[in-house]
Amino acid sequence: MAIALVGATVHTGQGPPLENATIVIDGARIHAVGAKLRPPDGATVIDVSGMVITPGLVAVGTRLGTLDVELESASVEATLAASADPVRAALRAADTWNPASLTVPIARAGGITSALVMPEGGQISGQAAYAVMGFGGFLG
C-alpha cells in the first residue's frame, strides 16, 4: 500500500527545494516526488506541512557505532591501545561495529542513513566499513 507524505519542503539535491511537495512511497522505495503531485488513489496520506525532508546524510570518517563513551574503555571498539603494534591492517571496523550502540539512533534522528566507520590509531589503523543505518548491516 502506498504512503503519501504531503505538504513538506523537499530538498532533492537537484535544483531548488520543492515547496508544498508530495512524496509517494510504495513498499520500500520512493515512487514519486513533486510539487503539486496528487497522491494515488488508496494511498495513506500523511500531512507533513511545515516539515523539511532531505535525502539521507552520510557520516564520513566516523567512529559511529564503535564508540559510545570515549572515557570508558569498555565502550570503545575498533581501536587498539597506544602501546599496540602501529601496523593494524587486520583490525576491521566491521568486526566491532555495534548497530545497538547508543550513538546509532541519535545519528539516525539527525538524518544520518549511512556511515564510513574507521578504526583509529597506529600508522596503519585498519580497515574501514560502510554501515547502512536503516538495516544494521554493511554494503562492503
mmCIF file with all atom_site columns, C-alpha atoms in Angstrom:
data_model
loop_
_atom_site.group_PDB
_atom_site.id
_atom_site.type_symbol
_atom_site.label_atom_id
_atom_site.label_alt_id
_atom_site.label_comp_id
_atom_site.label_asym_id
_atom_site.label_entity_id
_atom_site.label_seq_id
_atom_site.pdbx_PDB_ins_code
_atom_site.Cartn_x
_atom_site.Cartn_y
_atom_site.Cartn_z
_atom_site.occupancy
_atom_site.B_iso_or_equiv
_atom_site.pdbx_formal_charge
_atom_site.auth_seq_id
_atom_site.auth_comp_id
_atom_site.auth_asym_id
_atom_site.auth_atom_id
_atom_site.pdbx_PDB_model_num
ATOM 1   C CA . MET A 1 1   ? 0.000  0.000  0.000  1.00 0.00 ? 1   MET A CA 1
ATOM 2   C CA . ALA A 1 2   ? 1.349  3.425  -0.936 1.00 0.00 ? 2   ALA A CA 1
ATOM 3   C CA . ILE A 1 3   ? 2.036  6.207  1.539  1.00 0.00 ? 3   ILE A CA 1
ATOM 4   C CA . ALA A 1 4   ? 1.961  9.873  0.507  1.00 0.00 ? 4   ALA A CA 1
ATOM 5   C CA . LEU A 1 5   ? 3.781  12.498 2.566  1.00 0.00 ? 5   LEU A CA 1
ATOM 6   C CA . VAL A 1 6   ? 2.045  15.764 1.662  1.00 0.00 ? 6   VAL A CA 1
ATOM 7   C CA . GLY A 1 7   ? 2.928  19.425 2.189  1.00 0.00 ? 7   GLY A CA 1
ATOM 8   C CA . ALA A 1 8   ? 6.643  19.366 3.081  1.00 0.00 ? 8   ALA A CA 1
ATOM 9   C CA . THR A 1 9   ? 9.533  21.370 1.725  1.00 0.00 ? 9   THR A CA 1
ATOM 10  C CA . VAL A 1 10  ? 11.613 18.711 -0.043 1.00 0.00 ? 10  VAL A CA 1
ATOM 11  C CA . HIS A 1 11  ? 15.308 19.072 -0.809 1.00 0.00 ? 11  HIS A CA 1
ATOM 12  C CA . THR A 1 12  ? 16.084 16.570 -3.569 1.00 0.00 ? 12  THR A CA 1
ATOM 13  C CA . GLY A 1 13  ? 19.720 17.511 -4.066 1.00 0.00 ? 13  GLY A CA 1
ATOM 14  C CA . GLN A 1 14  ? 18.945 18.727 -7.580 1.00 0.00 ? 14  GLN A CA 1
ATOM 15  C CA . GLY A 1 15  ? 17.850 22.329 -8.004 1.00 0.00 ? 15  GLY A CA 1
ATOM 16  C CA . PRO A 1 16  ? 15.933 24.466 -5.544 1.00 0.00 ? 16  PRO A CA 1
ATOM 17  C CA . PRO A 1 17  ? 13.783 22.932 -2.789 1.00 0.00 ? 17  PRO A CA 1
ATOM 18  C CA . LEU A 1 18  ? 10.277 21.846 -3.738 1.00 0.00 ? 18  LEU A CA 1
ATOM 19  C CA . GLU A 1 19  ? 7.664  23.733 -1.704 1.00 0.00 ? 19  GLU A CA 1
ATOM 20  C CA . ASN A 1 20  ? 4.395  22.083 -0.697 1.00 0.00 ? 20  ASN A CA 1
ATOM 21  C CA . ALA A 1 21  ? 5.648  18.844 -2.214 1.00 0.00 ? 21  ALA A CA 1
ATOM 22  C CA . THR A 1 22  ? 4.390  15.289 -2.067 1.00 0.00 ? 22  THR A CA 1
ATOM 23  C CA . ILE A 1 23  ? 6.498  12.148 -1.719 1.00 0.00 ? 23  ILE A CA 1
ATOM 24  C CA . VAL A 1 24  ? 4.867  8.861  -2.681 1.00 0.00 ? 24  VAL A CA 1
ATOM 25  C CA . ILE A 1 25  ? 6.406  5.778  -1.081 1.00 0.00 ? 25  ILE A CA 1
ATOM 26  C CA . ASP A 1 26  ? 5.393  2.382  -2.412 1.00 0.00 ? 26  ASP A CA 1
ATOM 27  C CA . GLY A 1 27  ? 6.803  -0.525 -0.431 1.00 0.00 ? 27  GLY A CA 1
ATOM 28  C CA . ALA A 1 28  ? 10.416 0.230  0.486  1.00 0.00 ? 28  ALA A CA 1
ATOM 29  C CA . ARG A 1 29  ? 11.009 2.690  -2.379 1.00 0.00 ? 29  ARG A CA 1
ATOM 30  C CA . ILE A 1 30  ? 10.207 6.278  -3.188 1.00 0.00 ? 30  ILE A CA 1
ATOM 31  C CA . HIS A 1 31  ? 7.925  6.106  -6.206 1.00 0.00 ? 31  HIS A CA 1
ATOM 32  C CA . ALA A 1 32  ? 7.465  9.831  -6.969 1.00 0.00 ? 32  ALA A CA 1
ATOM 33  C CA . VAL A 1 33  ? 8.425  13.274 -5.657 1.00 0.00 ? 33  VAL A CA 1
ATOM 34  C CA . GLY A 1 34  ? 6.981  16.541 -6.853 1.00 0.00 ? 34  GLY A CA 1
ATOM 35  C CA . ALA A 1 35  ? 5.333  19.851 -6.093 1.00 0.00 ? 35  ALA A CA 1
ATOM 36  C CA . LYS A 1 36  ? 1.563  19.722 -6.506 1.00 0.00 ? 36  LYS A CA 1
ATOM 37  C CA . LEU A 1 37  ? 1.746  15.945 -7.039 1.00 0.00 ? 37  LEU A CA 1
ATOM 38  C CA . ARG A 1 38  ? -1.586 14.238 -6.372 1.00 0.00 ? 38  ARG A CA 1
ATOM 39  C CA . PRO A 1 39  ? -1.427 11.205 -4.044 1.00 0.00 ? 39  PRO A CA 1
ATOM 40  C CA . PRO A 1 40  ? -2.503 7.986  -5.750 1.00 0.00 ? 40  PRO A CA 1
ATOM 41  C CA . ASP A 1 41  ? -5.963 6.606  -5.012 1.00 0.00 ? 41  ASP A CA 1
ATOM 42  C CA . GLY A 1 42  ? -5.980 4.428  -1.918 1.00 0.00 ? 42  GLY A CA 1
ATOM 43  C CA . ALA A 1 43  ? -2.708 5.808  -0.541 1.00 0.00 ? 43  ALA A CA 1
ATOM 44  C CA . THR A 1 44  ? -2.354 6.568  3.150  1.00 0.00 ? 44  THR A CA 1
ATOM 45  C CA . VAL A 1 45  ? -1.929 10.353 3.246  1.00 0.00 ? 45  VAL A CA 1
ATOM 46  C CA . ILE A 1 46  ? 0.225  11.887 5.988  1.00 0.00 ? 46  ILE A CA 1
ATOM 47  C CA . ASP A 1 47  ? 0.226  15.675 6.358  1.00 0.00 ? 47  ASP A CA 1
ATOM 48  C CA . VAL A 1 48  ? 3.818  16.847 6.909  1.00 0.00 ? 48  VAL A CA 1
ATOM 49  C CA . SER A 1 49  ? 3.149  20.547 6.311  1.00 0.00 ? 49  SER A CA 1
ATOM 50  C CA . GLY A 1 50  ? 5.864  22.756 7.728  1.00 0.00 ? 50  GLY A CA 1
ATOM 51  C CA . MET A 1 51  ? 8.440  19.959 7.795  1.00 0.00 ? 51  MET A CA 1
ATOM 52  C CA . VAL A 1 52  ? 11.627 19.720 5.767  1.00 0.00 ? 52  VAL A CA 1
ATOM 53  C CA . ILE A 1 53  ? 12.596 16.428 4.116  1.00 0.00 ? 53  ILE A CA 1
ATOM 54  C CA . THR A 1 54  ? 16.103 15.810 2.767  1.00 0.00 ? 54  THR A CA 1
ATOM 55  C CA . PRO A 1 55  ? 17.960 12.861 1.281  1.00 0.00 ? 55  PRO A CA 1
ATOM 56  C CA . GLY A 1 56  ? 19.816 10.744 3.818  1.00 0.00 ? 56  GLY A CA 1
ATOM 57  C CA . LEU A 1 57  ? 23.149 12.072 5.014  1.00 0.00 ? 57  LEU A CA 1
ATOM 58  C CA . VAL A 1 58  ? 26.425 10.116 5.072  1.00 0.00 ? 58  VAL A CA 1
ATOM 59  C CA . ALA A 1 59  ? 28.811 10.393 8.016  1.00 0.00 ? 59  ALA A CA 1
ATOM 60  C CA . VAL A 1 60  ? 32.307 10.046 6.565  1.00 0.00 ? 60  VAL A CA 1
ATOM 61  C CA . GLY A 1 61  ? 35.383 9.045  8.575  1.00 0.00 ? 61  GLY A CA 1
ATOM 62  C CA . THR A 1 62  ? 33.463 8.426  11.783 1.00 0.00 ? 62  THR A CA 1
ATOM 63  C CA . ARG A 1 63  ? 33.636 6.142  14.821 1.00 0.00 ? 63  ARG A CA 1
ATOM 64  C CA . LEU A 1 64  ? 29.829 5.878  14.886 1.00 0.00 ? 64  LEU A CA 1
ATOM 65  C CA . GLY A 1 65  ? 28.767 2.516  16.286 1.00 0.00 ? 65  GLY A CA 1
ATOM 66  C CA . THR A 1 66  ? 32.252 1.703  17.574 1.00 0.00 ? 66  THR A CA 1
ATOM 67  C CA . LEU A 1 67  ? 32.481 4.388  20.257 1.00 0.00 ? 67  LEU A CA 1
ATOM 68  C CA . ASP A 1 68  ? 29.812 5.019  22.890 1.00 0.00 ? 68  ASP A CA 1
ATOM 69  C CA . VAL A 1 69  ? 31.592 6.745  25.776 1.00 0.00 ? 69  VAL A CA 1
ATOM 70  C CA . GLU A 1 70  ? 35.165 7.672  24.912 1.00 0.00 ? 70  GLU A CA 1
ATOM 71  C CA . LEU A 1 71  ? 36.379 7.788  28.530 1.00 0.00 ? 71  LEU A CA 1
ATOM 72  C CA . GLU A 1 72  ? 35.026 4.282  29.228 1.00 0.00 ? 72  GLU A CA 1
ATOM 73  C CA . SER A 1 73  ? 37.459 1.871  27.555 1.00 0.00 ? 73  SER A CA 1
ATOM 74  C CA . ALA A 1 74  ? 34.903 -0.973 27.573 1.00 0.00 ? 74  ALA A CA 1
ATOM 75  C CA . SER A 1 75  ? 32.702 1.019  25.181 1.00 0.00 ? 75  SER A CA 1
ATOM 76  C CA . VAL A 1 76  ? 35.443 1.816  22.642 1.00 0.00 ? 76  VAL A CA 1
ATOM 77  C CA . GLU A 1 77  ? 35.774 -0.606 19.709 1.00 0.00 ? 77  GLU A CA 1
ATOM 78  C CA . ALA A 1 78  ? 37.890 -0.649 16.523 1.00 0.00 ? 78  ALA A CA 1
ATOM 79  C CA . THR A 1 79  ? 40.826 0.784  18.463 1.00 0.00 ? 79  THR A CA 1
ATOM 80  C CA . LEU A 1 80  ? 43.927 -0.723 19.985 1.00 0.00 ? 80  LEU A CA 1
ATOM 81  C CA . ALA A 1 81  ? 45.962 0.659  22.863 1.00 0.00 ? 81  ALA A CA 1
ATOM 82  C CA . ALA A 1 82  ? 48.695 3.165  22.033 1.00 0.00 ? 82  ALA A CA 1
ATOM 83  C CA . SER A 1 83  ? 51.267 0.523  23.016 1.00 0.00 ? 83  SER A CA 1
ATOM 84  C CA . ALA A 1 84  ? 49.939 -1.930 20.374 1.00 0.00 ? 84  ALA A CA 1
ATOM 85  C CA . ASP A 1 85  ? 51.707 -2.647 17.098 1.00 0.00 ? 85  ASP A CA 1
ATOM 86  C CA . PRO A 1 86  ? 51.420 0.503  14.915 1.00 0.00 ? 86  PRO A CA 1
ATOM 87  C CA . VAL A 1 87  ? 50.562 -1.648 11.869 1.00 0.00 ? 87  VAL A CA 1
ATOM 88  C CA . ARG A 1 88  ? 46.974 -2.769 12.426 1.00 0.00 ? 88  ARG A CA 1
ATOM 89  C CA . ALA A 1 89  ? 45.930 -3.764 8.919  1.00 0.00 ? 89  ALA A CA 1
ATOM 90  C CA . ALA A 1 90  ? 43.900 -6.721 10.227 1.00 0.00 ? 90  ALA A CA 1
ATOM 91  C CA . LEU A 1 91  ? 41.756 -4.550 12.526 1.00 0.00 ? 91  LEU A CA 1
ATOM 92  C CA . ARG A 1 92  ? 38.337 -4.380 10.836 1.00 0.00 ? 92  ARG A CA 1
ATOM 93  C CA . ALA A 1 93  ? 35.669 -1.883 11.848 1.00 0.00 ? 93  ALA A CA 1
ATOM 94  C CA . ALA A 1 94  ? 33.040 -4.314 10.507 1.00 0.00 ? 94  ALA A CA 1
ATOM 95  C CA . ASP A 1 95  ? 34.015 -6.831 13.196 1.00 0.00 ? 95  ASP A CA 1
ATOM 96  C CA . THR A 1 96  ? 33.409 -4.399 16.049 1.00 0.00 ? 96  THR A CA 1
ATOM 97  C CA . TRP A 1 97  ? 30.579 -2.203 14.735 1.00 0.00 ? 97  TRP A CA 1
ATOM 98  C CA . ASN A 1 98  ? 27.562 -2.363 17.027 1.00 0.00 ? 98  ASN A CA 1
ATOM 99  C CA . PRO A 1 99  ? 24.174 -1.491 15.472 1.00 0.00 ? 99  PRO A CA 1
ATOM 100 C CA . ALA A 1 100 ? 22.773 -1.323 19.052 1.00 0.00 ? 100 ALA A CA 1
ATOM 101 C CA . SER A 1 101 ? 25.284 1.377  20.031 1.00 0.00 ? 101 SER A CA 1
ATOM 102 C CA . LEU A 1 102 ? 23.830 4.379  21.857 1.00 0.00 ? 102 LEU A CA 1
ATOM 103 C CA . THR A 1 103 ? 25.098 6.664  19.094 1.00 0.00 ? 103 THR A CA 1
ATOM 104 C CA . VAL A 1 104 ? 23.314 4.962  16.167 1.00 0.00 ? 104 VAL A CA 1
ATOM 105 C CA . PRO A 1 105 ? 19.703 6.030  16.909 1.00 0.00 ? 105 PRO A CA 1
ATOM 106 C CA . ILE A 1 106 ? 20.903 9.551  17.693 1.00 0.00 ? 106 ILE A CA 1
ATOM 107 C CA . ALA A 1 107 ? 22.640 9.702  14.312 1.00 0.00 ? 107 ALA A CA 1
ATOM 108 C CA . ARG A 1 108 ? 19.536 8.328  12.575 1.00 0.00 ? 108 ARG A CA 1
ATOM 109 C CA . ALA A 1 109 ? 17.378 11.008 14.237 1.00 0.00 ? 109 ALA A CA 1
ATOM 110 C CA . GLY A 1 110 ? 19.765 13.601 12.808 1.00 0.00 ? 110 GLY A CA 1
ATOM 111 C CA . GLY A 1 111 ? 19.351 12.284 9.261  1.00 0.00 ? 111 GLY A CA 1
ATOM 112 C CA . ILE A 1 112 ? 22.418 10.022 9.038  1.00 0.00 ? 112 ILE A CA 1
ATOM 113 C CA . THR A 1 113 ? 21.451 6.998  6.934  1.00 0.00 ? 113 THR A CA 1
ATOM 114 C CA . SER A 1 114 ? 24.902 5.528  6.336  1.00 0.00 ? 114 SER A CA 1
ATOM 115 C CA . ALA A 1 115 ? 28.443 5.948  7.601  1.00 0.00 ? 115 ALA A CA 1
ATOM 116 C CA . LEU A 1 116 ? 32.034 5.183  6.688  1.00 0.00 ? 116 LEU A CA 1
ATOM 117 C CA . VAL A 1 117 ? 33.227 3.752  10.013 1.00 0.00 ? 117 VAL A CA 1
ATOM 118 C CA . MET A 1 118 ? 37.001 3.848  10.507 1.00 0.00 ? 118 MET A CA 1
ATOM 119 C CA . PRO A 1 119 ? 39.382 2.374  13.078 1.00 0.00 ? 119 PRO A CA 1
ATOM 120 C CA . GLU A 1 120 ? 41.754 4.771  14.791 1.00 0.00 ? 120 GLU A CA 1
ATOM 121 C CA . GLY A 1 121 ? 45.381 4.822  15.879 1.00 0.00 ? 121 GLY A CA 1
ATOM 122 C CA . GLY A 1 122 ? 48.694 3.454  14.632 1.00 0.00 ? 122 GLY A CA 1
ATOM 123 C CA . GLN A 1 123 ? 50.478 4.092  11.369 1.00 0.00 ? 123 GLN A CA 1
ATOM 124 C CA . ILE A 1 124 ? 48.064 1.795  9.553  1.00 0.00 ? 124 ILE A CA 1
ATOM 125 C CA . SER A 1 125 ? 44.811 1.960  11.512 1.00 0.00 ? 125 SER A CA 1
ATOM 126 C CA . GLY A 1 126 ? 42.965 -0.941 9.927  1.00 0.00 ? 126 GLY A CA 1
ATOM 127 C CA . GLN A 1 127 ? 40.066 -1.439 7.559  1.00 0.00 ? 127 GLN A CA 1
ATOM 128 C CA . ALA A 1 128 ? 37.057 0.866  7.309  1.00 0.00 ? 128 ALA A CA 1
ATOM 129 C CA . ALA A 1 129 ? 33.496 -0.366 6.761  1.00 0.00 ? 129 ALA A CA 1
ATOM 130 C CA . TYR A 1 130 ? 30.449 1.274  5.177  1.00 0.00 ? 130 TYR A CA 1
ATOM 131 C CA . ALA A 1 131 ? 27.460 0.856  7.503  1.00 0.00 ? 131 ALA A CA 1
ATOM 132 C CA . VAL A 1 132 ? 23.870 1.312  6.362  1.00 0.00 ? 132 VAL A CA 1
ATOM 133 C CA . MET A 1 133 ? 21.988 2.628  9.400  1.00 0.00 ? 133 MET A CA 1
ATOM 134 C CA . GLY A 1 134 ? 18.490 1.518  8.457  1.00 0.00 ? 134 GLY A CA 1
ATOM 135 C CA . PHE A 1 135 ? 19.459 -2.111 8.025  1.00 0.00 ? 135 PHE A CA 1
ATOM 136 C CA . GLY A 1 136 ? 22.135 -2.610 10.712 1.00 0.00 ? 136 GLY A CA 1
ATOM 137 C CA . GLY A 1 137 ? 24.490 -4.029 8.092  1.00 0.00 ? 137 GLY A CA 1
ATOM 138 C CA . PHE A 1 138 ? 27.280 -3.262 5.717  1.00 0.00 ? 138 PHE A CA 1
ATOM 139 C CA . LEU A 1 139 ? 27.472 -2.740 1.987  1.00 0.00 ? 139 LEU A CA 1
ATOM 140 C CA . GLY A 1 140 ? 31.059 -3.925 1.868  1.00 0.00 ? 140 GLY A CA 1
#
